[in-house]
């Protein structure tokens, strides 16, 4: 174990979680997160993200493997792990009949803070997440964004060194999402909190995470900084849409001379440019030479979705439906078990 | 009991009471429905007092024991559905991530039942007395009656907690309600045990603990201070509470698989 993971990081080796009559929701994951780092755990529904978080937060025992969080073993030292971490799990788990302030009081009290400290800490956190104005309103009347912000505040009640956020912005509007990103970035940057963030949003991982791990079917298929992962893929993609639907096959043949096919819109054709973006002019000339009229032409820089596609053969965007069946036997079962 | 455990129980009790008081839909039926049945039974079955050996000439006094048990049955539903909701929404996981002890969680959750039990008992007794029922044990008996009623309510509440932890769904807990009502109907609810002449009914009512809970309450209303019956009533309530709490603790360990 490194000094960094010992103090406030996460170290995972060969972590496995198997469910009765189901697949291995998590199948031998190794990863390391340094103190103060934001680690984005990216994958579609049912990939094993939430099951991993449940194991790392001590709410689900692993079937095999080891994990140390903040220097403590998640199996043998559960209470110490829980004292070190804060967690906002999937779906803001709040009591609609209690107010925001009552939630804060309960959370701080259960963590053993003294009476005066509870009030101070609760008010400070409600202020920080922008909920001071709604502190005395019942949570049942909060918007989705407000609930998520309160969830984050509750996770921070006892000043944890490590924060687990399980899809914290799912279902939020852009404004609420951006506000949450800013707060998470501030926590890591200014307070040195280690953040383990699961998401199915590529832009979230791209914008927030220092490093990203991509999980698919319980396996970690790629890991690195967003820039490193994109650099691995390297080549940009050009997508063209013919003006006439009948020209699509001919367009595919022409573009095929410039690189391998990539995922595209139903009417378009995409290829990964082997020679990089400088080939764009050649592409246009080749289509023009074959008299193929272009309705739309776009050059895409490599994205994390391209990384996911390259590593799994599928696109992350839109892979949720395909994964829905997996989630019923995997992650859903995990939450139920917990 | 350590101060941290006391603090945890206090916090969860506070939440449980707030939740109960903020859900009129829990409180109103638990009070109104038993009173409605009281009115129907007291009016419709009053001629039962003409049966030889009937212990009182006021059927209202006799049947007044029933709302206390019916109210306790609502406690199964209320405590169970509250906890089931916590499981379904993930709130239990939030609590599991704190240093919360299982005993504090269960005890705290029963506080709502306790408060509701006090309100129910006071209302049933007051309405009954205003309507003309007797209380042979006097003012002291009223206090013991409320304590006994609350003990029964809390004891039944532990069964609701167990059901919620075992099945994890509010619907499953609500499904228990008719089952418990069968227990009530197969007891000495409408007639004294001695006057239940149908053999099979008498046999079932004789082994049904609800019969003895009713008789303990009736002893205060009709006879005064019958210590044997009171001891049996309190003993059965305590036994139900201990069994329920033990089962709930075990189910909590299974439900909360935190390491």
XYZ file of C-alpha atoms in Angstrom:
597
model
C 0.000 0.000 0.000
C 1.274 3.484 -0.819
C 1.507 6.189 1.825
C -1.126 8.148 -0.028
C -3.747 5.394 -0.056
C -2.965 4.630 3.583
C -3.912 8.124 4.704
C -6.972 8.875 2.663
C -7.085 6.749 -0.424
C -8.538 3.526 -1.703
C -6.762 0.334 -2.669
C -8.632 -2.572 -4.232
C -7.259 -5.956 -5.272
C -9.166 -8.692 -7.053
C -12.541 -7.529 -5.727
C -15.365 -9.913 -6.621
C -19.075 -9.942 -5.839
C -21.182 -12.842 -6.925
C -24.945 -13.102 -6.428
C -27.031 -16.226 -6.084
C -28.194 -17.453 -9.487
C -26.693 -14.391 -11.105
C -23.587 -13.269 -12.902
C -20.536 -11.871 -11.158
C -21.619 -8.268 -10.743
C -17.999 -7.349 -9.997
C -15.383 -9.678 -11.378
C -11.885 -9.108 -10.069
C -11.349 -5.376 -9.959
C -7.969 -3.827 -9.106
C -7.670 -0.124 -8.601
C -5.931 2.510 -6.531
C -7.118 6.005 -5.717
C -4.740 8.508 -4.130
C -5.665 10.950 -1.412
C -7.334 14.084 -2.764
C -7.935 12.502 -6.148
C -11.301 12.470 -7.942
C -11.706 9.016 -9.443
C -14.450 8.642 -12.012
C -15.916 5.156 -12.233
C -17.606 5.080 -15.584
C -19.894 2.443 -17.019
C -23.428 1.706 -18.190
C -26.262 0.550 -15.953
C -25.592 -2.913 -14.594
C -21.846 -2.717 -15.186
C -21.038 -3.183 -11.496
C -20.481 0.413 -10.386
C -22.988 0.504 -7.536
C -22.062 -2.976 -6.350
C -18.436 -1.831 -6.110
C -19.483 1.235 -4.117
C -21.598 -0.880 -1.751
C -18.588 -3.103 -1.075
C -16.213 -0.180 -0.581
C -18.659 1.486 1.810
C -18.969 -1.776 3.830
C -22.663 -2.235 3.000
C -22.066 -5.425 1.026
C -19.401 -8.002 1.829
C -17.190 -8.959 -1.110
C -17.238 -12.561 -2.304
C -13.469 -12.427 -2.821
C -10.605 -9.969 -2.978
C -9.515 -7.210 -0.647
C -10.200 -3.522 -0.359
C -8.709 -0.937 1.957
C -10.379 2.420 2.331
C -8.491 5.114 4.209
C -6.066 2.406 5.280
C -8.793 0.181 6.771
C -9.913 -3.200 5.507
C -13.562 -3.075 4.397
C -14.291 -6.536 5.805
C -12.306 -6.627 9.033
C -12.532 -2.932 9.968
C -16.024 -1.897 8.870
C -16.669 0.625 11.683
C -13.331 2.382 11.047
C -14.070 2.550 7.327
C -17.506 4.027 7.994
C -16.002 6.641 10.295
C -13.612 7.657 7.503
C -16.049 7.882 4.619
C -19.101 9.808 3.574
C -21.452 8.463 0.950
C -24.292 9.677 -1.204
C -25.665 6.502 -2.690
C -27.858 6.097 -5.780
C -31.155 7.930 -5.287
C -31.064 10.547 -2.543
C -32.129 8.544 0.523
C -34.049 11.173 2.452
C -37.108 11.243 4.669
C -39.785 13.329 2.955
C -41.424 14.130 6.303
C -38.313 15.700 7.841
C -36.880 19.126 7.055
C -33.383 19.665 5.753
C -32.292 20.942 9.162
C -33.782 17.903 10.925
C -31.857 15.646 8.568
C -28.646 17.463 9.422
C -29.357 17.228 13.163
C -30.023 13.494 12.942
C -26.956 12.794 10.820
C -24.553 14.861 12.928
C -25.956 13.413 16.153
C -25.649 9.820 14.942
C -22.034 10.563 14.057
C -21.505 11.619 17.660
C -21.050 15.380 17.274
C -21.773 17.440 20.379
C -24.966 19.505 20.610
C -23.410 22.874 19.793
C -21.186 21.405 17.093
C -24.228 19.804 15.451
C -25.949 23.131 14.954
C -22.812 24.862 13.706
C -21.826 22.081 11.338
C -25.390 21.598 10.086
C -25.865 25.306 9.354
C -22.446 25.545 7.713
C -23.166 22.624 5.380
C -26.676 23.778 4.512
C -25.178 27.162 3.675
C -22.422 25.598 1.622
C -24.786 23.568 -0.569
C -27.127 26.530 -0.954
C -30.014 25.142 1.079
C -30.022 27.504 4.054
C -33.127 29.209 2.674
C -35.017 25.891 2.555
C -33.591 24.360 5.735
C -36.911 24.376 7.579
C -38.993 23.030 4.715
C -39.934 19.359 4.525
C -37.745 17.466 2.084
C -40.834 16.057 0.342
C -41.197 19.474 -1.298
C -37.573 19.710 -2.494
C -36.637 19.471 -6.170
C -34.348 16.686 -7.384
C -31.351 19.031 -7.352
C -32.080 20.204 -3.811
C -32.360 16.600 -2.619
C -29.021 15.740 -4.184
C -27.376 18.760 -2.563
C -28.800 17.830 0.820
C -27.605 14.283 0.255
C -24.101 15.635 -0.344
C -24.279 17.823 2.769
C -25.332 14.826 4.873
C -22.455 12.781 3.498
C -20.094 15.529 4.683
C -21.584 15.823 8.176
C -18.667 14.189 9.995
C -15.922 15.667 7.783
C -14.996 12.432 5.987
C -11.638 12.049 4.284
C -13.135 9.970 1.499
C -16.391 10.608 -0.291
C -18.352 8.091 -2.366
C -20.850 9.563 -4.793
C -22.957 7.042 -6.681
C -24.346 8.696 -9.799
C -24.866 11.968 -7.966
C -26.208 13.925 -10.919
C -28.493 11.385 -12.561
C -31.760 13.089 -13.434
C -30.548 16.593 -12.593
C -30.841 19.603 -14.870
C -27.689 21.220 -16.231
C -27.636 24.008 -13.629
C -27.942 21.637 -10.669
C -25.396 19.308 -12.219
C -22.876 22.104 -12.711
C -23.378 23.359 -9.142
C -22.725 19.880 -7.782
C -19.615 19.468 -9.948
C -18.246 22.748 -8.603
C -18.780 21.648 -5.017
C -17.169 18.253 -5.595
C -14.178 19.867 -7.301
C -13.863 22.301 -4.384
C -13.968 19.480 -1.843
C -11.131 17.666 -3.550
C -9.118 20.772 -4.453
C -9.425 22.781 -1.245
C -10.240 20.220 1.446
C -8.188 17.336 0.064
C -11.156 14.959 0.144
C -10.729 11.834 -1.971
C -13.753 11.385 -4.217
C -14.883 8.094 -5.731
C -17.549 9.062 -8.216
C -19.604 6.660 -10.282
C -21.295 8.003 -13.345
C -22.751 7.021 -16.658
C -22.227 10.520 -18.007
C -19.098 10.863 -20.092
C -18.962 14.618 -19.743
C -19.125 14.280 -15.962
C -16.131 11.992 -15.833
C -14.339 14.201 -18.351
C -15.033 17.417 -16.470
C -14.447 16.240 -12.916
C -12.219 13.212 -12.678
C -8.447 13.271 -12.355
C -8.508 9.649 -13.419
C -11.180 7.449 -14.902
C -11.800 3.729 -14.619
C -14.146 2.201 -17.172
C -16.101 -0.796 -15.961
C -18.068 -3.164 -18.157
C -19.695 -6.434 -17.135
C -17.877 -6.308 -13.808
C -14.420 -5.868 -15.356
C -12.241 -2.776 -15.302
C -11.517 -2.440 -19.009
C -9.516 0.801 -19.014
C -7.996 3.205 -16.542
C -6.095 6.483 -16.794
C -6.561 10.215 -16.982
C -9.215 11.281 -19.520
C -6.430 12.724 -21.680
C -4.397 9.499 -21.535
C -7.391 7.367 -22.419
C -8.332 9.562 -25.358
C -4.717 9.631 -26.521
C -4.763 5.821 -26.573
C -7.523 6.007 -29.143
C -5.713 8.873 -30.837
C -7.590 9.229 -34.071
C -10.480 11.603 -34.635
C -13.671 10.509 -36.331
C -15.328 12.091 -39.321
C -19.051 11.673 -39.794
C -20.765 12.545 -43.069
C -24.440 12.505 -43.999
C -25.269 12.306 -47.739
C -27.866 14.656 -49.165
C -29.497 11.692 -50.905
C -30.225 8.546 -48.932
C -29.327 6.490 -52.021
C -25.719 7.719 -51.861
C -25.102 6.248 -48.396
C -23.506 3.022 -49.649
C -21.223 4.867 -52.085
C -20.290 7.308 -49.330
C -19.417 4.400 -47.022
C -17.154 2.962 -49.717
C -15.329 6.279 -50.210
C -14.918 6.954 -46.497
C -13.790 3.365 -45.960
C -10.577 4.276 -47.794
C -9.654 6.618 -44.916
C -10.115 4.339 -41.923
C -12.252 1.829 -40.053
C -15.988 2.359 -39.581
C -17.227 3.858 -36.319
C -20.665 4.318 -34.798
C -22.753 7.018 -36.474
C -26.242 8.429 -36.753
C -28.707 6.254 -38.751
C -28.406 8.434 -41.892
C -24.672 9.039 -41.696
C -21.380 7.219 -42.099
C -18.462 7.530 -39.679
C -14.856 6.475 -39.956
C -11.878 6.847 -37.666
C -9.313 8.803 -39.680
C -6.087 6.819 -39.784
C -4.127 9.879 -40.832
C -5.674 12.202 -38.267
C -7.638 15.397 -38.834
C -5.383 16.565 -41.661
C -7.179 14.007 -43.849
C -10.424 15.941 -43.663
C -9.706 17.930 -46.818
C -8.905 14.705 -48.691
C -12.203 13.216 -47.545
C -14.119 16.176 -48.940
C -12.223 16.024 -52.228
C -12.838 12.262 -52.559
C -16.573 12.626 -51.978
C -16.679 15.512 -54.439
C -14.799 13.456 -57.037
C -17.464 10.744 -56.759
C -20.191 13.388 -57.059
C -21.648 12.625 -53.642
C -23.464 15.671 -52.319
C -22.897 16.186 -48.573
C -25.672 17.431 -46.309
C -23.590 17.455 -43.142
C -19.953 16.819 -42.288
C -18.470 16.818 -38.793
C -15.089 16.055 -37.279
C -15.194 14.566 -33.756
C -12.190 14.707 -31.443
C -11.761 11.387 -29.553
C -14.097 11.168 -26.566
C -14.418 8.837 -23.612
C -17.243 7.197 -25.534
C -14.710 6.371 -28.255
C -12.513 4.897 -25.534
C -15.434 2.822 -24.268
C -16.246 1.723 -27.811
C -12.642 0.760 -28.464
C -12.391 -1.219 -25.218
C -15.763 -2.968 -25.254
C -16.909 -2.903 -28.871
C -20.026 -0.968 -27.805
C -20.908 2.655 -27.353
C -21.564 3.788 -23.785
C -24.217 6.224 -25.001
C -27.370 4.166 -25.470
C -25.974 0.957 -24.025
C -28.273 1.233 -20.996
C -31.166 -0.670 -22.531
C -28.885 -3.522 -23.441
C -27.604 -3.579 -19.880
C -30.998 -3.347 -18.186
C -31.340 -7.096 -17.850
C -27.917 -7.281 -16.223
C -28.810 -4.609 -13.722
C -31.775 -6.618 -12.487
C -29.617 -9.556 -11.574
C -26.660 -7.497 -10.453
C -26.899 -4.061 -8.980
C -30.568 -4.127 -8.082
C -30.001 -7.295 -6.145
C -27.060 -5.688 -4.404
C -29.110 -2.805 -3.091
C -31.831 -5.157 -1.983
C -29.338 -7.252 -0.129
C -27.972 -4.240 1.612
C -26.755 2.036 28.817
C -23.957 4.154 27.364
C -24.538 7.832 26.617
C -23.936 7.304 22.908
C -26.594 4.581 22.770
C -28.984 6.832 24.711
C -28.261 9.648 22.286
C -28.884 7.405 19.264
C -32.163 6.094 20.690
C -33.220 9.654 21.544
C -32.500 10.944 18.041
C -34.324 8.112 16.306
C -37.205 8.314 18.783
C -37.487 12.017 18.023
C -37.613 11.259 14.304
C -40.155 8.489 14.810
C -42.446 10.751 16.851
C -42.129 13.574 14.312
C -42.971 11.169 11.504
C -46.005 9.860 13.351
C -47.318 13.311 14.219
C -46.807 14.499 10.633
C -48.857 11.677 9.152
C -52.494 12.282 10.058
C -53.321 9.389 7.741
C -51.624 7.119 10.285
C -53.177 8.643 13.381
C -56.768 9.273 12.332
C -57.723 5.750 11.124
C -55.942 4.219 14.121
C -58.239 6.199 16.403
C -61.458 6.551 14.414
C -61.815 3.000 13.048
C -61.760 1.245 16.466
C -64.195 3.851 17.847
C -66.536 3.256 14.923
C -66.501 -0.490 15.571
C -67.016 0.215 19.265
C -70.171 2.175 18.482
C -71.470 -0.531 16.123
C -70.782 -3.391 18.543
C -72.040 -1.570 21.638
C -75.298 -0.754 19.871
C -75.848 -4.017 18.032
C -74.839 -6.602 20.617
C -76.106 -5.016 23.845
C -78.662 -7.813 24.346
C -75.742 -10.182 24.959
C -75.738 -8.878 28.535
C -78.982 -10.866 29.078
C -77.066 -14.124 28.704
C -76.740 -15.959 32.013
C -73.241 -15.457 33.412
C -72.472 -12.292 31.433
C -70.128 -10.359 33.740
C -71.712 -6.912 33.391
C -74.985 -5.325 32.421
C -73.142 -2.761 30.248
C -72.099 -4.203 26.937
C -70.273 -0.918 26.199
C -68.040 -1.553 29.201
C -67.430 -5.116 28.030
C -66.649 -4.253 24.419
C -64.557 -1.170 25.317
C -61.548 -3.493 25.681
C -61.611 -4.222 21.937
C -60.518 -0.790 20.599
C -57.328 -1.029 22.681
C -56.375 -4.235 20.838
C -57.521 -2.920 17.462
C -55.434 0.181 18.053
C -52.439 -1.985 18.817
C -52.961 -3.773 15.501
C -52.574 -0.435 13.747
C -49.223 -0.172 15.479
C -48.045 -3.253 13.568
C -48.883 -1.448 10.352
C -47.486 1.930 11.299
C -44.144 0.836 12.704
C -43.713 -1.734 9.940
C -44.577 0.485 6.996
C -42.353 3.288 8.317
C -39.365 0.962 8.513
C -40.205 -0.691 5.188
C -40.207 2.746 3.594
C -36.764 3.404 5.057
C -35.556 0.181 3.460
C -37.157 0.919 0.116
C -35.836 4.481 -0.084
C -32.322 3.574 1.029
C -32.647 5.613 4.253
C -31.696 2.510 6.209
C -28.433 2.379 4.256
C -27.814 5.999 5.201
C -28.299 5.089 8.872
C -26.125 1.994 8.417
C -23.228 4.221 7.370
C -23.270 5.964 10.755
C -22.081 4.322 13.994
C -25.732 3.503 14.730
C -26.383 0.368 16.786
C -29.182 -2.010 15.871
C -30.758 -1.770 19.320
C -30.977 2.010 18.983
C -32.623 1.753 15.583
C -35.327 -0.659 16.754
C -35.985 1.095 20.055
C -36.071 4.497 18.415
C -38.522 3.319 15.783
C -40.894 2.076 18.470
C -41.107 5.544 20.006
C -43.645 6.559 17.376
C -45.773 3.541 18.315
C -45.466 4.488 21.968
C -46.719 8.031 21.399
C -49.548 6.836 19.185
C -50.370 4.176 21.794
C -50.722 6.808 24.531
C -52.943 9.013 22.382
C -55.097 6.037 21.353
C -55.516 4.721 24.903
C -56.469 8.127 26.316
C -58.971 8.763 23.521
C -60.594 5.295 23.706
C -60.931 5.471 27.464
C -62.246 9.017 27.460
C -64.805 8.326 24.723
C -65.867 5.115 26.454
C -66.360 6.822 29.816
C -68.209 9.743 28.260
C -70.493 7.250 26.491
C -71.326 5.609 29.800
C -68.832 2.795 30.261
C -67.698 1.912 33.760
C -64.168 1.757 35.132
C -64.295 -0.418 38.229
C -60.639 0.084 39.114
C -61.055 3.861 39.390
C -58.494 6.547 38.576
C -55.527 4.307 39.384
C -57.024 1.707 37.074
C -57.156 4.280 34.260
C -53.414 4.785 34.563
C -52.730 1.037 34.592
C -55.073 0.611 31.638
C -53.153 3.194 29.613
C -49.831 1.578 30.578
C -51.116 -1.878 29.631
C -52.504 -0.586 26.349
C -49.225 1.113 25.460
C -47.298 -2.034 26.394
C -49.493 -4.065 24.032
C -49.142 -1.435 21.299
C -45.344 -1.370 21.538
C -45.199 -5.172 21.697
C -47.286 -5.465 18.540
C -45.090 -2.777 16.984
C -42.085 -5.090 17.241
C -43.906 -7.562 14.980
C -44.306 -4.774 12.428
C -40.566 -4.077 12.639
C -39.779 -7.757 12.136
C -42.080 -7.997 9.110
C -40.546 -4.894 7.550
C -36.994 -6.162 8.047
C -37.831 -9.663 6.898
C -39.799 -8.727 3.774
C -38.492 -5.224 3.060
C -41.736 -3.928 1.609
C -44.608 -1.854 2.940
C -47.109 -3.952 1.007
C -45.957 -7.111 2.799
C -46.396 -5.403 6.165
C -49.880 -4.211 5.244
C -50.694 -7.766 4.208
C -50.307 -8.769 7.856
C -53.217 -6.608 8.951
C -56.014 -9.034 7.954
C -54.062 -11.911 9.523
C -53.948 -10.099 12.843
C -57.609 -9.235 12.594
C -58.368 -12.935 12.324
C -56.603 -13.353 15.681
C -58.869 -10.711 17.139
C -62.059 -12.262 15.770
C -61.049 -15.726 16.984
C -60.740 -14.493 20.557
C -63.177 -13.700 23.363
C -63.768 -10.381 21.629
C -67.574 -10.312 21.556
C -68.393 -12.693 24.431
C -66.614 -13.894 27.571
C -64.634 -17.099 27.078
C -67.051 -19.065 29.296
C -69.978 -18.172 27.068
C -68.343 -19.318 23.843
C -70.193 -22.617 23.588
C -69.112 -23.691 20.108
C -66.361 -26.183 20.860
C -63.857 -25.334 18.115
C -64.279 -21.581 18.682
C -63.853 -21.993 22.423
C -60.753 -24.113 21.892
C -59.131 -21.558 19.606
C -60.097 -18.597 21.776
C -58.687 -20.409 24.834
C -55.213 -20.603 23.300
C -55.359 -17.256 21.557
C -53.225 -14.777 23.549
C -55.486 -11.923 22.417
C -58.224 -13.370 24.665
C -56.060 -12.832 27.741
C -55.035 -9.339 26.682
C -58.737 -8.493 26.389
C -59.488 -10.097 29.757
C -56.738 -8.076 31.441
C -58.192 -4.842 30.121
C -61.745 -5.962 31.004
C -60.708 -6.835 34.511
C -59.915 -3.174 35.151
C -63.120 -2.013 33.516
C -65.544 -4.554 34.983
C -64.090 -6.143 38.103
C -61.552 -3.754 39.589
C -58.129 -5.080 40.597
C -57.748 -8.705 39.441
C -54.007 -9.105 39.793
C -53.865 -12.563 38.183
C -55.516 -11.343 35.018
C -53.436 -8.182 34.942
C -50.220 -10.136 35.418
C -51.210 -12.503 32.623
C -52.026 -9.579 30.316
C -48.774 -7.760 31.043
C -46.868 -11.053 30.793
C -48.303 -11.900 27.379
C -47.625 -8.376 26.101
C -44.063 -8.556 27.390
C -43.570 -11.994 25.827
C -44.869 -10.774 22.459
C -42.515 -7.794 22.767
C -39.496 -9.935 23.613
C -40.202 -12.437 20.836
C -40.898 -9.637 18.358
C -37.777 -7.703 19.333
C -35.591 -10.812 19.157
C -36.953 -11.697 15.725
C -36.566 -8.094 14.559
C -32.954 -7.948 15.826
C -32.148 -11.129 13.953
C -33.830 -9.847 10.787
C -31.930 -6.570 11.137
C -28.630 -8.442 11.184
C -29.598 -10.203 7.965
C -30.872 -7.021 6.366
C -27.889 -4.902 7.385
C -25.047 -6.964 6.048
C -22.572 -4.182 6.755
C -19.179 -5.523 7.726
